[in-house]
Amino acid sequence: MAAPAAANDDRVYFSFGSDKRLPDCTAASVQSAVAGTVARARKDYYGGRTILSIDGISEVNNSGNDVSPIERRYCKGTASLSDGTIQSVHYMVEEHAGFVGLSWNVEACLAPLDKWRVYGDHCSTARPH
């Protein structure tokens, strides 16, 4: 039994069995969520930088058949930032991590700019273990 997904099928919700559980790393909704995560950070954290685009996206790992029942998709790419620089970005798409567990959520980290190590050493919490 699966709850309905959004009309554009980018936002996958609860699914069981062999149903698709998470959108791909390259999905527009995921890229938008990554950019939104960075944009919502304290302005002094990333120096006011925002993500304009993400290129060279690849899936690093998918923990769907792991010990945890929560599926996590680990991704990386190259982010073009609003100040003209290019930085690596690591992000994790996690199921049942959205509002009251009804959808997926994204945790994103700009590796060289995580000066307070909010995401661990070299963005370790947004990378597979």
Short mmCIF file of N, CA and C in Angstrom, two decimals:
data_model
loop_
_atom_site.label_atom_id
_atom_site.label_comp_id
_atom_site.label_asym_id
_atom_site.label_seq_id
_atom_site.Cartn_x
_atom_site.Cartn_y
_atom_site.Cartn_z
N MET A 1 0.85 -1.17 0.00
CA MET A 1 0.00 0.00 0.00
C MET A 1 0.89 1.23 0.00
N ALA A 2 0.62 2.16 -0.87
CA ALA A 2 1.44 3.37 -0.96
C ALA A 2 0.54 4.59 -0.98
N ALA A 3 0.98 5.63 -0.32
CA ALA A 3 0.26 6.89 -0.37
C ALA A 3 0.52 7.55 -1.71
N PRO A 4 -0.36 8.41 -2.19
CA PRO A 4 -0.17 9.03 -3.50
C PRO A 4 1.02 9.96 -3.53
N ALA A 5 1.70 9.97 -4.66
CA ALA A 5 2.82 10.89 -4.87
C ALA A 5 2.28 12.17 -5.49
N ALA A 6 3.11 13.19 -5.51
CA ALA A 6 2.73 14.46 -6.13
C ALA A 6 2.47 14.25 -7.62
N ALA A 7 1.75 15.16 -8.21
CA ALA A 7 1.35 15.02 -9.61
C ALA A 7 2.54 14.89 -10.55
N ASN A 8 3.65 15.58 -10.29
CA ASN A 8 4.80 15.51 -11.19
C ASN A 8 5.72 14.33 -10.88
N ASP A 9 5.39 13.53 -9.86
CA ASP A 9 6.10 12.31 -9.49
C ASP A 9 7.54 12.55 -9.06
N ASP A 10 7.95 13.80 -8.82
CA ASP A 10 9.28 14.08 -8.31
C ASP A 10 9.34 13.87 -6.80
N ARG A 11 8.23 14.10 -6.13
CA ARG A 11 8.18 14.05 -4.67
C ARG A 11 7.55 12.71 -4.27
N VAL A 12 8.36 11.70 -4.03
CA VAL A 12 7.88 10.37 -3.69
C VAL A 12 7.59 10.31 -2.20
N TYR A 13 6.45 9.75 -1.83
CA TYR A 13 6.08 9.62 -0.42
C TYR A 13 6.21 8.18 0.03
N PHE A 14 5.52 7.81 1.09
CA PHE A 14 5.60 6.45 1.60
C PHE A 14 5.39 5.44 0.49
N SER A 15 6.23 4.47 0.46
CA SER A 15 6.05 3.36 -0.47
C SER A 15 6.63 2.12 0.19
N PHE A 16 6.07 1.00 -0.15
CA PHE A 16 6.48 -0.24 0.48
C PHE A 16 6.74 -1.27 -0.61
N GLY A 17 7.47 -2.29 -0.27
CA GLY A 17 7.77 -3.32 -1.25
C GLY A 17 8.78 -2.83 -2.26
N SER A 18 8.53 -3.09 -3.53
CA SER A 18 9.48 -2.73 -4.58
C SER A 18 9.17 -1.38 -5.22
N ASP A 19 8.22 -0.62 -4.66
CA ASP A 19 7.89 0.70 -5.20
C ASP A 19 9.09 1.63 -5.06
N LYS A 20 9.19 2.59 -5.97
CA LYS A 20 10.24 3.61 -5.89
C LYS A 20 10.06 4.38 -4.59
N ARG A 21 11.13 4.53 -3.84
CA ARG A 21 11.04 5.17 -2.53
C ARG A 21 11.58 6.58 -2.51
N LEU A 22 12.60 6.87 -3.31
CA LEU A 22 13.21 8.19 -3.31
C LEU A 22 13.46 8.65 -4.74
N PRO A 23 13.41 9.96 -4.97
CA PRO A 23 13.76 10.47 -6.30
C PRO A 23 15.26 10.34 -6.54
N ASP A 24 15.65 10.38 -7.80
CA ASP A 24 17.06 10.30 -8.17
C ASP A 24 17.81 11.55 -7.75
N CYS A 25 19.11 11.43 -7.65
CA CYS A 25 19.98 12.57 -7.28
C CYS A 25 19.81 13.73 -8.25
N THR A 26 19.51 13.42 -9.51
CA THR A 26 19.42 14.45 -10.55
C THR A 26 18.03 15.06 -10.69
N ALA A 27 17.05 14.58 -9.92
CA ALA A 27 15.69 15.11 -10.03
C ALA A 27 15.67 16.61 -9.72
N ALA A 28 14.88 17.34 -10.47
CA ALA A 28 14.78 18.79 -10.27
C ALA A 28 14.35 19.13 -8.85
N SER A 29 13.44 18.34 -8.28
CA SER A 29 12.98 18.62 -6.92
C SER A 29 14.10 18.43 -5.90
N VAL A 30 14.98 17.49 -6.13
CA VAL A 30 16.11 17.26 -5.23
C VAL A 30 17.11 18.40 -5.36
N GLN A 31 17.43 18.79 -6.58
CA GLN A 31 18.36 19.91 -6.78
C GLN A 31 17.81 21.19 -6.15
N SER A 32 16.52 21.41 -6.29
CA SER A 32 15.88 22.58 -5.68
C SER A 32 15.97 22.51 -4.16
N ALA A 33 15.77 21.32 -3.59
CA ALA A 33 15.86 21.15 -2.14
C ALA A 33 17.29 21.39 -1.64
N VAL A 34 18.28 20.95 -2.41
CA VAL A 34 19.68 21.18 -2.03
C VAL A 34 19.96 22.69 -2.02
N ALA A 35 19.57 23.37 -3.08
CA ALA A 35 19.77 24.83 -3.15
C ALA A 35 19.02 25.54 -2.02
N GLY A 36 17.83 25.07 -1.71
CA GLY A 36 17.04 25.67 -0.63
C GLY A 36 17.67 25.47 0.73
N THR A 37 18.26 24.31 0.95
CA THR A 37 18.94 24.04 2.22
C THR A 37 20.10 25.01 2.43
N VAL A 38 20.88 25.23 1.39
CA VAL A 38 22.00 26.17 1.48
C VAL A 38 21.49 27.60 1.64
N ALA A 39 20.44 27.94 0.92
CA ALA A 39 19.89 29.31 0.99
C ALA A 39 19.31 29.62 2.37
N ARG A 40 18.78 28.61 3.08
CA ARG A 40 18.19 28.82 4.40
C ARG A 40 19.23 28.88 5.52
N ALA A 41 20.47 28.55 5.23
CA ALA A 41 21.52 28.60 6.26
C ALA A 41 21.73 30.05 6.71
N ARG A 42 22.27 30.20 7.90
CA ARG A 42 22.60 31.56 8.36
C ARG A 42 23.44 32.25 7.31
N LYS A 43 23.17 33.50 7.09
CA LYS A 43 23.87 34.26 6.02
C LYS A 43 25.38 34.27 6.22
N ASP A 44 25.84 34.29 7.47
CA ASP A 44 27.28 34.30 7.70
C ASP A 44 27.91 32.92 7.59
N TYR A 45 27.10 31.87 7.53
CA TYR A 45 27.66 30.52 7.48
C TYR A 45 28.35 30.25 6.15
N TYR A 46 27.66 30.47 5.05
CA TYR A 46 28.25 30.29 3.72
C TYR A 46 28.63 31.63 3.11
N GLY A 47 28.73 32.66 3.92
CA GLY A 47 29.11 33.97 3.42
C GLY A 47 28.06 34.57 2.50
N GLY A 48 26.80 34.21 2.69
CA GLY A 48 25.72 34.72 1.86
C GLY A 48 25.63 34.07 0.49
N ARG A 49 26.47 33.09 0.23
CA ARG A 49 26.46 32.41 -1.07
C ARG A 49 25.22 31.53 -1.20
N THR A 50 24.73 31.42 -2.41
CA THR A 50 23.64 30.50 -2.73
C THR A 50 24.04 29.65 -3.93
N ILE A 51 23.36 28.53 -4.11
CA ILE A 51 23.64 27.65 -5.24
C ILE A 51 22.81 28.09 -6.44
N LEU A 52 23.49 28.33 -7.56
CA LEU A 52 22.80 28.68 -8.81
C LEU A 52 22.48 27.43 -9.63
N SER A 53 23.41 26.47 -9.64
CA SER A 53 23.19 25.22 -10.38
C SER A 53 24.12 24.15 -9.84
N ILE A 54 23.76 22.90 -10.12
CA ILE A 54 24.59 21.77 -9.72
C ILE A 54 24.85 20.92 -10.96
N ASP A 55 26.12 20.66 -11.24
CA ASP A 55 26.51 19.87 -12.40
C ASP A 55 27.29 18.64 -11.94
N GLY A 56 27.51 17.72 -12.87
CA GLY A 56 28.31 16.54 -12.57
C GLY A 56 27.75 15.72 -11.43
N ILE A 57 26.44 15.62 -11.35
CA ILE A 57 25.79 14.92 -10.24
C ILE A 57 25.93 13.41 -10.42
N SER A 58 26.28 12.74 -9.32
CA SER A 58 26.34 11.28 -9.34
C SER A 58 25.85 10.73 -8.01
N GLU A 59 25.29 9.54 -8.07
CA GLU A 59 24.89 8.85 -6.84
C GLU A 59 26.11 8.10 -6.33
N VAL A 60 26.42 8.32 -5.07
CA VAL A 60 27.58 7.69 -4.45
C VAL A 60 27.19 6.35 -3.83
N ASN A 61 26.02 6.31 -3.22
CA ASN A 61 25.56 5.10 -2.55
C ASN A 61 24.06 5.20 -2.30
N ASN A 62 23.41 4.04 -2.19
CA ASN A 62 22.01 3.98 -1.84
C ASN A 62 21.88 2.91 -0.77
N SER A 63 21.42 3.30 0.41
CA SER A 63 21.36 2.37 1.54
C SER A 63 19.99 1.73 1.70
N GLY A 64 19.28 1.53 0.59
CA GLY A 64 17.92 0.98 0.65
C GLY A 64 17.83 -0.43 1.18
N ASN A 65 18.87 -1.21 1.05
CA ASN A 65 18.84 -2.59 1.54
C ASN A 65 19.77 -2.78 2.73
N ASP A 66 19.97 -1.71 3.46
CA ASP A 66 20.87 -1.72 4.60
C ASP A 66 20.14 -2.21 5.85
N VAL A 67 20.82 -2.19 6.98
CA VAL A 67 20.24 -2.61 8.25
C VAL A 67 19.06 -1.70 8.64
N SER A 68 19.18 -0.42 8.39
CA SER A 68 18.13 0.53 8.72
C SER A 68 16.96 0.40 7.74
N PRO A 69 15.74 0.51 8.22
CA PRO A 69 14.59 0.46 7.31
C PRO A 69 14.40 1.76 6.53
N ILE A 70 15.14 2.81 6.89
CA ILE A 70 15.05 4.10 6.22
C ILE A 70 16.01 4.11 5.04
N GLU A 71 15.49 4.39 3.86
CA GLU A 71 16.35 4.45 2.68
C GLU A 71 17.02 5.82 2.62
N ARG A 72 18.29 5.82 2.27
CA ARG A 72 19.06 7.05 2.09
C ARG A 72 19.82 6.96 0.78
N ARG A 73 19.75 8.02 0.00
CA ARG A 73 20.48 8.10 -1.26
C ARG A 73 21.55 9.18 -1.08
N TYR A 74 22.81 8.81 -1.27
CA TYR A 74 23.93 9.74 -1.11
C TYR A 74 24.39 10.20 -2.48
N CYS A 75 24.55 11.52 -2.63
CA CYS A 75 24.87 12.11 -3.92
C CYS A 75 25.98 13.14 -3.78
N LYS A 76 26.63 13.43 -4.90
CA LYS A 76 27.62 14.51 -4.92
C LYS A 76 27.55 15.20 -6.26
N GLY A 77 28.03 16.42 -6.28
CA GLY A 77 28.06 17.19 -7.52
C GLY A 77 28.94 18.40 -7.36
N THR A 78 28.94 19.23 -8.38
CA THR A 78 29.70 20.47 -8.37
C THR A 78 28.72 21.63 -8.44
N ALA A 79 28.75 22.47 -7.42
CA ALA A 79 27.80 23.59 -7.32
C ALA A 79 28.44 24.88 -7.82
N SER A 80 27.71 25.58 -8.69
CA SER A 80 28.09 26.93 -9.10
C SER A 80 27.40 27.88 -8.14
N LEU A 81 28.20 28.70 -7.46
CA LEU A 81 27.66 29.57 -6.42
C LEU A 81 27.46 31.00 -6.92
N SER A 82 26.67 31.73 -6.17
CA SER A 82 26.30 33.10 -6.55
C SER A 82 27.48 34.07 -6.58
N ASP A 83 28.59 33.73 -5.93
CA ASP A 83 29.76 34.61 -5.96
C ASP A 83 30.72 34.26 -7.10
N GLY A 84 30.29 33.33 -7.98
CA GLY A 84 31.11 32.95 -9.13
C GLY A 84 32.05 31.79 -8.89
N THR A 85 32.10 31.28 -7.66
CA THR A 85 32.98 30.15 -7.37
C THR A 85 32.26 28.83 -7.63
N ILE A 86 33.06 27.78 -7.69
CA ILE A 86 32.54 26.43 -7.87
C ILE A 86 33.05 25.60 -6.69
N GLN A 87 32.13 24.90 -6.02
CA GLN A 87 32.48 24.10 -4.85
C GLN A 87 31.82 22.72 -4.96
N SER A 88 32.43 21.74 -4.31
CA SER A 88 31.80 20.42 -4.28
C SER A 88 30.65 20.46 -3.28
N VAL A 89 29.59 19.73 -3.61
CA VAL A 89 28.43 19.64 -2.73
C VAL A 89 28.10 18.16 -2.53
N HIS A 90 27.87 17.79 -1.28
CA HIS A 90 27.47 16.43 -0.92
C HIS A 90 26.09 16.54 -0.32
N TYR A 91 25.20 15.62 -0.70
CA TYR A 91 23.87 15.65 -0.13
C TYR A 91 23.29 14.26 0.01
N MET A 92 22.40 14.16 0.98
CA MET A 92 21.74 12.90 1.30
C MET A 92 20.24 13.13 1.17
N VAL A 93 19.58 12.28 0.41
CA VAL A 93 18.13 12.29 0.30
C VAL A 93 17.64 11.16 1.19
N GLU A 94 16.80 11.48 2.15
CA GLU A 94 16.38 10.50 3.15
C GLU A 94 14.87 10.39 3.19
N GLU A 95 14.37 9.15 3.13
CA GLU A 95 12.93 8.96 3.15
C GLU A 95 12.37 9.15 4.55
N HIS A 96 11.09 9.51 4.61
CA HIS A 96 10.34 9.70 5.86
C HIS A 96 11.00 10.74 6.77
N ALA A 97 11.71 11.69 6.21
CA ALA A 97 12.40 12.69 7.01
C ALA A 97 11.81 14.08 6.81
N GLY A 98 10.75 14.17 6.02
CA GLY A 98 10.09 15.45 5.80
C GLY A 98 9.13 15.76 6.95
N PHE A 99 8.29 16.73 6.75
CA PHE A 99 7.34 17.17 7.76
C PHE A 99 6.53 15.98 8.26
N VAL A 100 6.54 15.74 9.54
CA VAL A 100 5.91 14.61 10.24
C VAL A 100 6.16 13.27 9.55
N GLY A 101 7.28 13.13 8.88
CA GLY A 101 7.67 11.86 8.28
C GLY A 101 6.90 11.47 7.04
N LEU A 102 6.22 12.43 6.42
CA LEU A 102 5.38 12.10 5.27
C LEU A 102 6.05 12.22 3.92
N SER A 103 7.27 12.64 3.87
CA SER A 103 7.96 12.73 2.59
C SER A 103 9.46 12.64 2.83
N TRP A 104 10.22 12.80 1.78
CA TRP A 104 11.67 12.76 1.89
C TRP A 104 12.21 14.15 2.21
N ASN A 105 13.46 14.19 2.64
CA ASN A 105 14.13 15.44 2.96
C ASN A 105 15.57 15.36 2.49
N VAL A 106 16.23 16.50 2.41
CA VAL A 106 17.61 16.59 1.95
C VAL A 106 18.47 17.26 3.01
N GLU A 107 19.65 16.71 3.23
CA GLU A 107 20.70 17.36 4.01
C GLU A 107 21.83 17.61 3.03
N ALA A 108 22.27 18.86 2.93
CA ALA A 108 23.30 19.23 1.95
C ALA A 108 24.45 19.95 2.64
N CYS A 109 25.65 19.75 2.09
CA CYS A 109 26.84 20.36 2.67
C CYS A 109 27.80 20.77 1.55
N LEU A 110 28.25 22.00 1.60
CA LEU A 110 29.30 22.48 0.70
C LEU A 110 30.62 22.20 1.41
N ALA A 111 31.28 21.14 1.01
CA ALA A 111 32.43 20.59 1.74
C ALA A 111 33.47 21.62 2.19
N PRO A 112 34.01 22.42 1.31
CA PRO A 112 35.07 23.32 1.78
C PRO A 112 34.54 24.53 2.58
N LEU A 113 33.24 24.72 2.60
CA LEU A 113 32.68 25.90 3.28
C LEU A 113 32.00 25.57 4.60
N ASP A 114 32.03 24.32 5.04
CA ASP A 114 31.41 23.92 6.30
C ASP A 114 32.36 24.27 7.45
N LYS A 115 32.54 25.57 7.68
CA LYS A 115 33.57 26.05 8.61
C LYS A 115 33.30 25.67 10.07
N TRP A 116 32.06 25.47 10.45
CA TRP A 116 31.74 25.10 11.82
C TRP A 116 31.58 23.58 11.95
N ARG A 117 31.80 22.87 10.86
CA ARG A 117 31.68 21.40 10.82
C ARG A 117 30.33 20.91 11.32
N VAL A 118 29.30 21.62 10.92
CA VAL A 118 27.93 21.24 11.25
C VAL A 118 27.65 19.83 10.73
N TYR A 119 28.20 19.51 9.58
CA TYR A 119 27.98 18.20 8.95
C TYR A 119 29.16 17.26 9.17
N GLY A 120 29.93 17.50 10.22
CA GLY A 120 31.07 16.63 10.54
C GLY A 120 32.28 16.98 9.70
N ASP A 121 33.34 16.24 9.92
CA ASP A 121 34.58 16.46 9.20
C ASP A 121 34.38 16.13 7.71
N HIS A 122 34.64 17.06 6.85
CA HIS A 122 34.49 16.89 5.41
C HIS A 122 33.08 16.42 5.02
N CYS A 123 32.06 16.97 5.68
CA CYS A 123 30.65 16.66 5.39
C CYS A 123 30.32 15.19 5.61
N SER A 124 30.87 14.58 6.63
CA SER A 124 30.70 13.14 6.84
C SER A 124 29.24 12.71 7.05
N THR A 125 28.39 13.57 7.61
CA THR A 125 27.00 13.15 7.81
C THR A 125 26.19 13.15 6.52
N ALA A 126 26.69 13.78 5.49
CA ALA A 126 25.99 13.76 4.18
C ALA A 126 26.64 12.78 3.21
N ARG A 127 27.55 11.96 3.73
CA ARG A 127 28.24 10.94 2.93
C ARG A 127 27.95 9.56 3.50
N PRO A 128 28.07 8.51 2.68
CA PRO A 128 27.80 7.17 3.20
C PRO A 128 28.89 6.73 4.19
N HIS A 129 28.51 5.86 5.10
CA HIS A 129 29.45 5.36 6.12
C HIS A 129 29.92 3.98 5.77
#
